[in-house]
Amino acid sequence: MKILVVGGAGYIGSVCAELLLDDGNEVAILDNLSEGHRRAIDPRAKFFEADLEDRARTLSILRDSAPDAVMHFAASALVGESMANPSKYFRNNVANGINLLDALLAAGVPRLIFSSTCAIFGPPERLPIDETMPTRPINPYGESKLTFEKILQWYGQIHGLQFVSLRYFNAAGASAKFGEDHRLETHLIPNVLKVALGEKPHVEIFGTDYDTPDGTCIRDYIHIVDLARAHILALKTEKSGFYNLGTGGGSSVREVIECCRKVSGRGIPSLEKPRRAGDPPRLIASSEKIKRELGWRPQFESLQAIIESAWKWHQNFPRGYED
Ligand code: UDP
């Protein structure tokens, strides 16, 4: 197949492009490199440096690459930043997303795979979080992704666009080539591994008084290659739908740090800090629907396997891609 990966120079998009190419697909990447990195672009892919804000150029790239489907990863994705600058989130994640959808329709591209998030749910009433639970985002990031999901549904109903929206829990780990390097790193695992590498003096633990067994927040970490595999499966179904995507397991912040110590063999000093605003105590996915309907199965179910892959990548890129 011919696939256009929008945001293919970012963390998740780069690994998806790599796996699509490994499977023999033809891949083009569109990225404005605001968050993505030139070195994260698989050299086998054709690259268009462009911004979805530019409607004419977006349409011309869609016409030029004539893909069978588009995977859309290009978004702003920091909860804290979205609370300070909601305009950026609604512009990038909603308005620019509409530009992409309209270009798809104009170019006759029938299918979109969308990168959504568990942040659309807000604090859950029960665990694990399945697709029937109410969507009540508590920040503009989650709201922007939920808004785009609703727009997708209407474009499906009115224009016949086929789509699959995948709501990720905590993406982690690395492929052999590509890994996690955000310009502003707020995520737990890369921050812990930077301490292991001596790039940072200590890791901060945000909140130790949560109602969890060790007092720190619990998250469902899912390996990036398993996420990418779900996107590739989503290409193979004609049905539109929304799917939650995690491993169904939960690890606390302290468990993640301990596992990083074991994998790296380094001390990793930590400091206990107050809670970070907006962090729910526990987020765990039910992925039963995607397993049942698309036959998805995670290959990396243990936190240790996820961290081992991340540690390998961080050792190869201790200062990230730009170094
Ligand atoms: N966290 C932490 N120290 C850090 C980064 C994150 O204690 O340096 C905690 C954060 O408060 C949350 C968990 O680790 O409870 C996962 O955070 P992350 O930002 O990786 O993902 P999120 O679940 O917020 O999307």
mmCIF file of C-alpha atoms and ligand atoms in Angstrom:
data_model
loop_
_atom_site.group_PDB
_atom_site.id
_atom_site.type_symbol
_atom_site.label_atom_id
_atom_site.label_comp_id
_atom_site.label_asym_id
_atom_site.label_seq_id
_atom_site.Cartn_x
_atom_site.Cartn_y
_atom_site.Cartn_z
ATOM 1 C CA MET A 1 0.000 0.000 0.000
ATOM 2 C CA LYS A 2 0.931 3.679 -0.291
ATOM 3 C CA ILE A 3 0.706 5.416 3.063
ATOM 4 C CA LEU A 4 1.209 9.073 3.958
ATOM 5 C CA VAL A 5 2.411 9.415 7.557
ATOM 6 C CA VAL A 6 1.615 12.899 8.828
ATOM 7 C CA GLY A 7 3.905 13.604 11.770
ATOM 8 C CA GLY A 8 6.238 10.822 10.650
ATOM 9 C CA ALA A 9 9.329 12.566 12.106
ATOM 10 C CA GLY A 10 7.934 12.327 15.648
ATOM 11 C CA TYR A 11 8.226 9.561 18.228
ATOM 12 C CA ILE A 12 5.283 7.350 17.306
ATOM 13 C CA GLY A 13 5.067 8.361 13.634
ATOM 14 C CA SER A 14 8.738 7.498 12.983
ATOM 15 C CA VAL A 15 8.322 3.942 14.306
ATOM 16 C CA CYS A 16 5.093 3.466 12.350
ATOM 17 C CA ALA A 17 6.797 4.603 9.150
ATOM 18 C CA GLU A 18 9.706 2.211 9.850
ATOM 19 C CA LEU A 19 7.394 -0.784 10.333
ATOM 20 C CA LEU A 20 5.283 0.101 7.291
ATOM 21 C CA LEU A 21 8.465 0.225 5.186
ATOM 22 C CA ASP A 22 9.727 -3.060 6.691
ATOM 23 C CA ASP A 23 6.425 -4.615 5.602
ATOM 24 C CA GLY A 24 7.034 -3.487 2.013
ATOM 25 C CA ASN A 25 4.675 -0.499 1.883
ATOM 26 C CA GLU A 26 5.499 2.725 0.074
ATOM 27 C CA VAL A 27 5.701 5.561 2.617
ATOM 28 C CA ALA A 28 5.676 9.342 2.344
ATOM 29 C CA ILE A 29 6.105 11.548 5.410
ATOM 30 C CA LEU A 30 4.685 15.011 5.975
ATOM 31 C CA ASP A 31 6.087 16.881 8.987
ATOM 32 C CA ASN A 32 6.745 20.520 9.862
ATOM 33 C CA LEU A 33 9.682 19.471 12.121
ATOM 34 C CA SER A 34 8.383 21.650 14.965
ATOM 35 C CA GLU A 35 8.453 18.643 17.285
ATOM 36 C CA GLY A 36 9.821 16.004 14.919
ATOM 37 C CA HIS A 37 13.476 15.487 13.995
ATOM 38 C CA ARG A 38 15.111 15.191 10.592
ATOM 39 C CA ARG A 39 17.136 12.216 11.867
ATOM 40 C CA ALA A 40 13.916 10.421 12.837
ATOM 41 C CA ILE A 41 12.787 10.335 9.201
ATOM 42 C CA ASP A 42 13.298 6.873 7.764
ATOM 43 C CA PRO A 43 15.591 7.388 4.750
ATOM 44 C CA ARG A 44 13.488 4.954 2.700
ATOM 45 C CA ALA A 45 10.491 7.343 2.886
ATOM 46 C CA LYS A 46 9.798 10.335 0.675
ATOM 47 C CA PHE A 47 9.772 13.481 2.846
ATOM 48 C CA PHE A 48 7.627 16.607 2.534
ATOM 49 C CA GLU A 49 8.476 19.417 4.958
ATOM 50 C CA ALA A 50 5.129 21.142 5.305
ATOM 51 C CA ASP A 51 2.628 22.491 7.789
ATOM 52 C CA LEU A 52 -1.027 21.442 7.817
ATOM 53 C CA GLU A 53 -1.874 25.102 8.348
ATOM 54 C CA ASP A 54 -1.054 25.559 4.646
ATOM 55 C CA ARG A 55 -4.166 24.132 3.005
ATOM 56 C CA ALA A 56 -2.989 24.470 -0.593
ATOM 57 C CA ARG A 57 0.322 22.718 0.067
ATOM 58 C CA THR A 58 -1.353 19.997 2.120
ATOM 59 C CA LEU A 59 -3.715 19.287 -0.783
ATOM 60 C CA SER A 60 -0.908 19.305 -3.322
ATOM 61 C CA ILE A 61 1.074 16.772 -1.208
ATOM 62 C CA LEU A 62 -1.999 14.547 -0.916
ATOM 63 C CA ARG A 63 -2.475 14.698 -4.694
ATOM 64 C CA ASP A 64 1.220 14.158 -5.353
ATOM 65 C CA SER A 65 1.630 11.186 -2.998
ATOM 66 C CA ALA A 66 -1.836 9.728 -3.817
ATOM 67 C CA PRO A 67 -1.879 7.433 -0.753
ATOM 68 C CA ASP A 68 -4.312 4.602 -0.094
ATOM 69 C CA ALA A 69 -4.535 5.841 3.495
ATOM 70 C CA VAL A 70 -3.186 8.546 5.788
ATOM 71 C CA MET A 71 -1.893 8.057 9.329
ATOM 72 C CA HIS A 72 -2.227 11.259 11.328
ATOM 73 C CA PHE A 73 0.198 11.726 14.243
ATOM 74 C CA ALA A 74 0.949 15.454 13.903
ATOM 75 C CA ALA A 75 -0.316 17.125 17.065
ATOM 76 C CA SER A 76 0.605 19.042 20.160
ATOM 77 C CA ALA A 77 0.547 16.580 23.039
ATOM 78 C CA LEU A 78 1.483 18.122 26.404
ATOM 79 C CA VAL A 79 -1.274 18.376 28.984
ATOM 80 C CA GLY A 80 0.437 21.130 30.992
ATOM 81 C CA GLU A 81 1.126 23.279 27.928
ATOM 82 C CA SER A 82 -2.486 22.864 26.809
ATOM 83 C CA MET A 83 -3.654 24.353 30.128
ATOM 84 C CA ALA A 84 -1.442 27.415 29.523
ATOM 85 C CA ASN A 85 -2.043 27.772 25.780
ATOM 86 C CA PRO A 86 -5.350 26.191 24.710
ATOM 87 C CA SER A 87 -5.368 28.128 21.450
ATOM 88 C CA LYS A 88 -2.276 26.224 20.233
ATOM 89 C CA TYR A 89 -4.022 22.910 20.953
ATOM 90 C CA PHE A 90 -7.300 23.718 19.221
ATOM 91 C CA ARG A 91 -5.442 25.227 16.254
ATOM 92 C CA ASN A 92 -2.973 22.358 15.773
ATOM 93 C CA ASN A 93 -5.131 19.433 16.779
ATOM 94 C CA VAL A 94 -8.523 20.558 15.483
ATOM 95 C CA ALA A 95 -8.232 23.334 12.859
ATOM 96 C CA ASN A 96 -5.153 21.854 11.142
ATOM 97 C CA GLY A 97 -6.722 18.410 11.399
ATOM 98 C CA ILE A 98 -9.749 19.695 9.476
ATOM 99 C CA ASN A 99 -7.388 21.019 6.791
ATOM 100 C CA LEU A 100 -6.009 17.503 6.485
ATOM 101 C CA LEU A 101 -9.466 15.898 6.331
ATOM 102 C CA ASP A 102 -10.622 18.333 3.643
ATOM 103 C CA ALA A 103 -7.489 17.626 1.621
ATOM 104 C CA LEU A 104 -8.169 13.871 1.947
ATOM 105 C CA LEU A 105 -11.655 14.331 0.570
ATOM 106 C CA ALA A 106 -10.496 16.610 -2.258
ATOM 107 C CA ALA A 107 -7.728 14.178 -3.218
ATOM 108 C CA GLY A 108 -10.038 11.156 -2.984
ATOM 109 C CA VAL A 109 -8.123 9.422 -0.151
ATOM 110 C CA PRO A 110 -10.640 7.080 1.502
ATOM 111 C CA ARG A 111 -9.081 6.283 4.869
ATOM 112 C CA LEU A 112 -7.478 7.885 7.932
ATOM 113 C CA ILE A 113 -5.858 6.287 10.990
ATOM 114 C CA PHE A 114 -5.882 8.781 13.845
ATOM 115 C CA SER A 115 -3.595 9.067 16.842
ATOM 116 C CA SER A 116 -5.902 9.709 19.806
ATOM 117 C CA THR A 117 -5.357 9.499 23.543
ATOM 118 C CA CYS A 118 -6.742 8.215 26.833
ATOM 119 C CA ALA A 119 -6.860 11.905 27.879
ATOM 120 C CA ILE A 120 -10.269 12.060 26.143
ATOM 121 C CA PHE A 121 -11.735 10.149 29.121
ATOM 122 C CA GLY A 122 -10.636 12.285 32.074
ATOM 123 C CA PRO A 123 -10.534 10.646 35.506
ATOM 124 C CA PRO A 124 -12.202 7.225 35.170
ATOM 125 C CA GLU A 125 -15.052 5.947 37.346
ATOM 126 C CA ARG A 126 -13.711 2.415 37.131
ATOM 127 C CA LEU A 127 -10.790 0.456 35.694
ATOM 128 C CA PRO A 128 -9.836 -0.767 33.184
ATOM 129 C CA ILE A 129 -11.032 1.987 30.825
ATOM 130 C CA ASP A 130 -13.037 0.570 27.939
ATOM 131 C CA GLU A 131 -14.675 2.280 24.965
ATOM 132 C CA THR A 132 -18.110 2.493 26.653
ATOM 133 C CA MET A 133 -16.904 4.829 29.389
ATOM 134 C CA PRO A 134 -17.938 8.502 29.322
ATOM 135 C CA THR A 135 -15.566 10.959 27.658
ATOM 136 C CA ARG A 136 -15.000 13.889 30.018
ATOM 137 C CA PRO A 137 -11.588 15.420 29.291
ATOM 138 C CA ILE A 138 -10.178 17.726 31.958
ATOM 139 C CA ASN A 139 -7.687 19.610 29.796
ATOM 140 C CA PRO A 140 -7.643 21.256 26.331
ATOM 141 C CA TYR A 141 -5.324 18.529 25.006
ATOM 142 C CA GLY A 142 -7.884 15.775 25.705
ATOM 143 C CA GLU A 143 -10.727 18.041 24.546
ATOM 144 C CA SER A 144 -8.970 18.785 21.239
ATOM 145 C CA LYS A 145 -8.490 15.066 20.496
ATOM 146 C CA LEU A 146 -12.085 14.273 21.466
ATOM 147 C CA THR A 147 -13.338 17.106 19.240
ATOM 148 C CA PHE A 148 -11.388 15.674 16.324
ATOM 149 C CA GLU A 149 -12.831 12.207 16.988
ATOM 150 C CA LYS A 150 -16.339 13.719 16.768
ATOM 151 C CA ILE A 151 -15.424 15.494 13.526
ATOM 152 C CA LEU A 152 -14.147 12.170 12.148
ATOM 153 C CA GLN A 153 -17.449 10.527 12.940
ATOM 154 C CA TRP A 154 -19.368 13.243 11.060
ATOM 155 C CA TYR A 155 -16.998 13.083 8.074
ATOM 156 C CA GLY A 156 -17.571 9.337 8.094
ATOM 157 C CA GLN A 157 -21.324 9.706 8.182
ATOM 158 C CA ILE A 158 -21.592 12.548 5.674
ATOM 159 C CA HIS A 159 -18.657 11.987 3.304
ATOM 160 C CA GLY A 160 -18.100 8.239 3.722
ATOM 161 C CA LEU A 161 -14.561 8.710 5.090
ATOM 162 C CA GLN A 162 -13.339 5.484 6.701
ATOM 163 C CA PHE A 163 -11.364 5.965 9.892
ATOM 164 C CA VAL A 164 -9.859 4.208 12.868
ATOM 165 C CA SER A 165 -9.032 6.202 15.995
ATOM 166 C CA LEU A 166 -6.555 4.641 18.419
ATOM 167 C CA ARG A 167 -6.573 6.007 21.969
ATOM 168 C CA TYR A 168 -3.116 5.366 23.362
ATOM 169 C CA PHE A 169 -2.287 5.042 26.985
ATOM 170 C CA ASN A 170 1.432 5.625 27.846
ATOM 171 C CA ALA A 171 3.578 5.043 24.761
ATOM 172 C CA ALA A 172 7.079 3.945 25.746
ATOM 173 C CA GLY A 173 10.152 2.061 24.516
ATOM 174 C CA ALA A 174 11.966 2.239 21.200
ATOM 175 C CA SER A 175 12.480 0.321 17.981
ATOM 176 C CA ALA A 176 15.992 -0.585 16.867
ATOM 177 C CA LYS A 177 16.262 2.769 15.015
ATOM 178 C CA PHE A 178 13.869 5.278 16.539
ATOM 179 C CA GLY A 179 13.068 6.379 20.078
ATOM 180 C CA GLU A 180 11.634 9.074 22.293
ATOM 181 C CA ASP A 181 13.205 12.530 22.078
ATOM 182 C CA HIS A 182 10.971 15.486 22.856
ATOM 183 C CA ARG A 183 12.479 18.992 22.879
ATOM 184 C CA LEU A 184 10.758 19.566 26.189
ATOM 185 C CA GLU A 185 10.844 16.174 27.912
ATOM 186 C CA THR A 186 8.096 15.734 30.485
ATOM 187 C CA HIS A 187 7.615 11.951 30.230
ATOM 188 C CA LEU A 188 8.698 9.649 33.002
ATOM 189 C CA ILE A 189 10.761 6.915 31.298
ATOM 190 C CA PRO A 190 13.032 9.172 29.170
ATOM 191 C CA ASN A 191 13.558 11.436 32.185
ATOM 192 C CA VAL A 192 14.563 8.491 34.388
ATOM 193 C CA LEU A 193 16.925 7.148 31.710
ATOM 194 C CA LYS A 194 18.535 10.582 31.321
ATOM 195 C CA VAL A 195 19.450 10.362 35.005
ATOM 196 C CA ALA A 196 20.881 6.872 34.400
ATOM 197 C CA LEU A 197 23.012 8.359 31.607
ATOM 198 C CA GLY A 198 24.233 11.206 33.815
ATOM 199 C CA GLU A 199 22.428 13.822 31.698
ATOM 200 C CA LYS A 200 20.338 14.872 34.720
ATOM 201 C CA PRO A 201 21.231 14.740 38.431
ATOM 202 C CA HIS A 202 18.003 13.150 39.701
ATOM 203 C CA VAL A 203 14.467 12.237 38.735
ATOM 204 C CA GLU A 204 11.545 13.951 40.400
ATOM 205 C CA ILE A 205 8.637 11.846 41.654
ATOM 206 C CA PHE A 206 5.485 13.937 41.321
ATOM 207 C CA GLY A 207 3.280 12.962 44.262
ATOM 208 C CA THR A 208 3.798 10.165 46.801
ATOM 209 C CA ASP A 209 0.448 10.461 48.609
ATOM 210 C CA TYR A 210 -1.896 8.989 45.985
ATOM 211 C CA ASP A 211 -4.324 6.242 46.932
ATOM 212 C CA THR A 212 -2.180 3.534 45.309
ATOM 213 C CA PRO A 213 -0.104 0.767 46.951
ATOM 214 C CA ASP A 214 3.148 2.790 46.961
ATOM 215 C CA GLY A 215 1.567 6.259 46.868
ATOM 216 C CA THR A 216 2.680 7.097 43.295
ATOM 217 C CA CYS A 217 0.622 7.236 40.089
ATOM 218 C CA ILE A 218 -0.053 4.101 38.072
ATOM 219 C CA ARG A 219 0.038 4.100 34.267
ATOM 220 C CA ASP A 220 -0.397 1.528 31.501
ATOM 221 C CA TYR A 221 2.876 1.605 29.511
ATOM 222 C CA ILE A 222 2.584 0.225 25.991
ATOM 223 C CA HIS A 223 5.513 -0.519 23.712
ATOM 224 C CA ILE A 224 5.803 1.754 20.697
ATOM 225 C CA VAL A 225 6.224 -1.228 18.344
ATOM 226 C CA ASP A 226 2.958 -2.722 19.643
ATOM 227 C CA LEU A 227 1.300 0.651 19.013
ATOM 228 C CA ALA A 228 2.702 0.780 15.511
ATOM 229 C CA ARG A 229 1.465 -2.772 14.850
ATOM 230 C CA ALA A 230 -2.048 -1.681 15.858
ATOM 231 C CA HIS A 231 -1.913 1.069 13.201
ATOM 232 C CA ILE A 232 -0.907 -1.431 10.565
ATOM 233 C CA LEU A 233 -3.760 -3.766 11.562
ATOM 234 C CA ALA A 234 -6.123 -0.798 11.415
ATOM 235 C CA LEU A 235 -5.211 -0.376 7.736
ATOM 236 C CA LYS A 236 -6.509 -3.844 7.047
ATOM 237 C CA THR A 237 -10.076 -3.281 8.224
ATOM 238 C CA GLU A 238 -12.714 -1.466 6.197
ATOM 239 C CA LYS A 239 -14.714 -0.749 9.348
ATOM 240 C CA SER A 240 -14.515 2.598 11.103
ATOM 241 C CA GLY A 241 -14.119 2.625 14.870
ATOM 242 C CA PHE A 242 -12.553 3.825 18.095
ATOM 243 C CA TYR A 243 -10.184 1.595 20.056
ATOM 244 C CA ASN A 244 -8.385 1.913 23.396
ATOM 245 C CA LEU A 245 -4.828 0.725 23.333
ATOM 246 C CA GLY A 246 -2.725 -0.328 26.317
ATOM 247 C CA THR A 247 -1.407 -3.585 27.737
ATOM 248 C CA GLY A 248 -3.961 -3.705 30.579
ATOM 249 C CA GLY A 249 -1.147 -3.725 33.148
ATOM 250 C CA GLY A 250 -0.276 -0.927 35.532
ATOM 251 C CA SER A 251 3.101 0.279 36.838
ATOM 252 C CA SER A 252 3.667 2.950 39.462
ATOM 253 C CA VAL A 253 6.242 5.734 39.167
ATOM 254 C CA ARG A 254 8.389 4.014 41.804
ATOM 255 C CA GLU A 255 8.148 0.680 39.943
ATOM 256 C CA VAL A 256 9.274 2.377 36.724
ATOM 257 C CA ILE A 257 12.292 3.949 38.458
ATOM 258 C CA GLU A 258 13.191 0.647 40.126
ATOM 259 C CA CYS A 259 12.926 -1.200 36.812
ATOM 260 C CA CYS A 260 15.178 1.438 35.140
ATOM 261 C CA ARG A 261 17.754 0.891 37.934
ATOM 262 C CA LYS A 262 17.674 -2.856 37.300
ATOM 263 C CA VAL A 263 17.910 -2.557 33.500
ATOM 264 C CA SER A 264 20.650 0.114 33.483
ATOM 265 C CA GLY A 265 22.571 -1.101 36.528
ATOM 266 C CA ARG A 266 22.844 2.560 37.608
ATOM 267 C CA GLY A 267 21.813 4.169 40.913
ATOM 268 C CA ILE A 268 19.295 6.809 39.620
ATOM 269 C CA PRO A 269 18.765 9.221 42.530
ATOM 270 C CA SER A 270 15.173 10.396 42.981
ATOM 271 C CA LEU A 271 13.535 13.327 44.785
ATOM 272 C CA GLU A 272 9.985 13.293 46.110
ATOM 273 C CA LYS A 273 8.013 16.314 44.939
ATOM 274 C CA PRO A 274 4.407 17.510 45.262
ATOM 275 C CA ARG A 275 1.737 16.196 42.890
ATOM 276 C CA ARG A 276 1.746 17.477 39.289
ATOM 277 C CA ALA A 277 -1.521 19.263 38.428
ATOM 278 C CA GLY A 278 -4.007 17.178 36.465
ATOM 279 C CA ASP A 279 -2.456 13.719 37.071
ATOM 280 C CA PRO A 280 -5.114 11.042 37.679
ATOM 281 C CA PRO A 281 -3.918 8.379 40.191
ATOM 282 C CA ARG A 282 -4.488 5.363 37.912
ATOM 283 C CA LEU A 283 -5.014 4.918 34.171
ATOM 284 C CA ILE A 284 -5.279 1.399 32.813
ATOM 285 C CA ALA A 285 -6.701 0.413 29.426
ATOM 286 C CA SER A 286 -9.004 -2.334 28.404
ATOM 287 C CA SER A 287 -7.819 -3.373 24.930
ATOM 288 C CA GLU A 288 -10.370 -6.169 24.590
ATOM 289 C CA LYS A 289 -12.178 -4.467 21.687
ATOM 290 C CA ILE A 290 -9.106 -4.128 19.468
ATOM 291 C CA LYS A 291 -8.022 -7.673 20.340
ATOM 292 C CA ARG A 292 -11.459 -9.015 19.462
ATOM 293 C CA GLU A 293 -12.139 -6.954 16.335
ATOM 294 C CA LEU A 294 -8.683 -6.443 14.818
ATOM 295 C CA GLY A 295 -6.791 -9.379 16.331
ATOM 296 C CA TRP A 296 -4.199 -7.122 18.000
ATOM 297 C CA ARG A 297 -1.863 -8.752 20.555
ATOM 298 C CA PRO A 298 0.935 -6.931 22.396
ATOM 299 C CA GLN A 299 4.362 -8.545 21.994
ATOM 300 C CA PHE A 300 5.936 -6.582 24.867
ATOM 301 C CA GLU A 301 3.829 -7.145 27.935
ATOM 302 C CA SER A 302 6.477 -6.645 30.600
ATOM 303 C CA LEU A 303 7.629 -3.220 31.725
ATOM 304 C CA GLN A 304 11.193 -4.547 31.769
ATOM 305 C CA ALA A 305 11.115 -5.417 28.051
ATOM 306 C CA ILE A 306 9.782 -1.935 27.263
ATOM 307 C CA ILE A 307 12.466 -0.233 29.371
ATOM 308 C CA GLU A 308 15.246 -2.440 27.936
ATOM 309 C CA SER A 309 14.403 -1.230 24.426
ATOM 310 C CA ALA A 310 14.271 2.412 25.581
ATOM 311 C CA TRP A 311 17.595 2.038 27.437
ATOM 312 C CA LYS A 312 19.323 0.659 24.307
ATOM 313 C CA TRP A 313 18.092 3.606 22.264
ATOM 314 C CA HIS A 314 19.004 6.227 24.864
ATOM 315 C CA GLN A 315 22.525 4.787 25.120
ATOM 316 C CA ASN A 316 22.903 5.224 21.360
ATOM 317 C CA PHE A 317 21.381 8.737 21.438
ATOM 318 C CA PRO A 318 22.307 10.071 24.920
ATOM 319 C CA ARG A 319 21.492 13.654 23.923
ATOM 320 C CA GLY A 320 18.708 12.770 21.524
ATOM 321 C CA TYR A 321 18.617 13.219 17.750
ATOM 322 C CA GLU A 322 19.960 16.755 17.573
ATOM 323 C CA ASP A 323 23.325 15.977 19.146
HETATM 324 N N1 UDP B 1 6.211 11.646 36.420
HETATM 325 C C1 UDP B 1 7.121 11.827 37.452
HETATM 326 N N2 UDP B 1 8.322 12.426 37.137
HETATM 327 C C2 UDP B 1 8.650 12.849 35.884
HETATM 328 C C3 UDP B 1 7.704 12.641 34.840
HETATM 329 C C4 UDP B 1 6.494 12.049 35.157
HETATM 330 O O1 UDP B 1 6.864 11.469 38.607
HETATM 331 O O2 UDP B 1 9.751 13.399 35.677
HETATM 332 C C5 UDP B 1 4.940 10.958 36.716
HETATM 333 C C6 UDP B 1 3.707 11.760 36.317
HETATM 334 O O3 UDP B 1 3.339 12.625 37.347
HETATM 335 C C7 UDP B 1 2.698 10.630 36.059
HETATM 336 C C8 UDP B 1 3.556 9.490 35.525
HETATM 337 O O4 UDP B 1 4.898 9.784 35.930
HETATM 338 O O5 UDP B 1 2.123 10.217 37.283
HETATM 339 C C9 UDP B 1 3.528 9.376 34.013
HETATM 340 O O6 UDP B 1 3.781 10.652 33.470
HETATM 341 P P1 UDP B 1 4.097 10.917 31.945
HETATM 342 O O7 UDP B 1 4.315 12.395 31.789
HETATM 343 O O8 UDP B 1 5.183 10.014 31.494
HETATM 344 O O9 UDP B 1 2.778 10.453 31.189
HETATM 345 P P2 UDP B 1 1.239 10.914 31.355
HETATM 346 O O10 UDP B 1 0.572 9.767 32.077
HETATM 347 O O11 UDP B 1 1.194 12.215 32.108
HETATM 348 O O12 UDP B 1 0.770 11.035 29.946
#
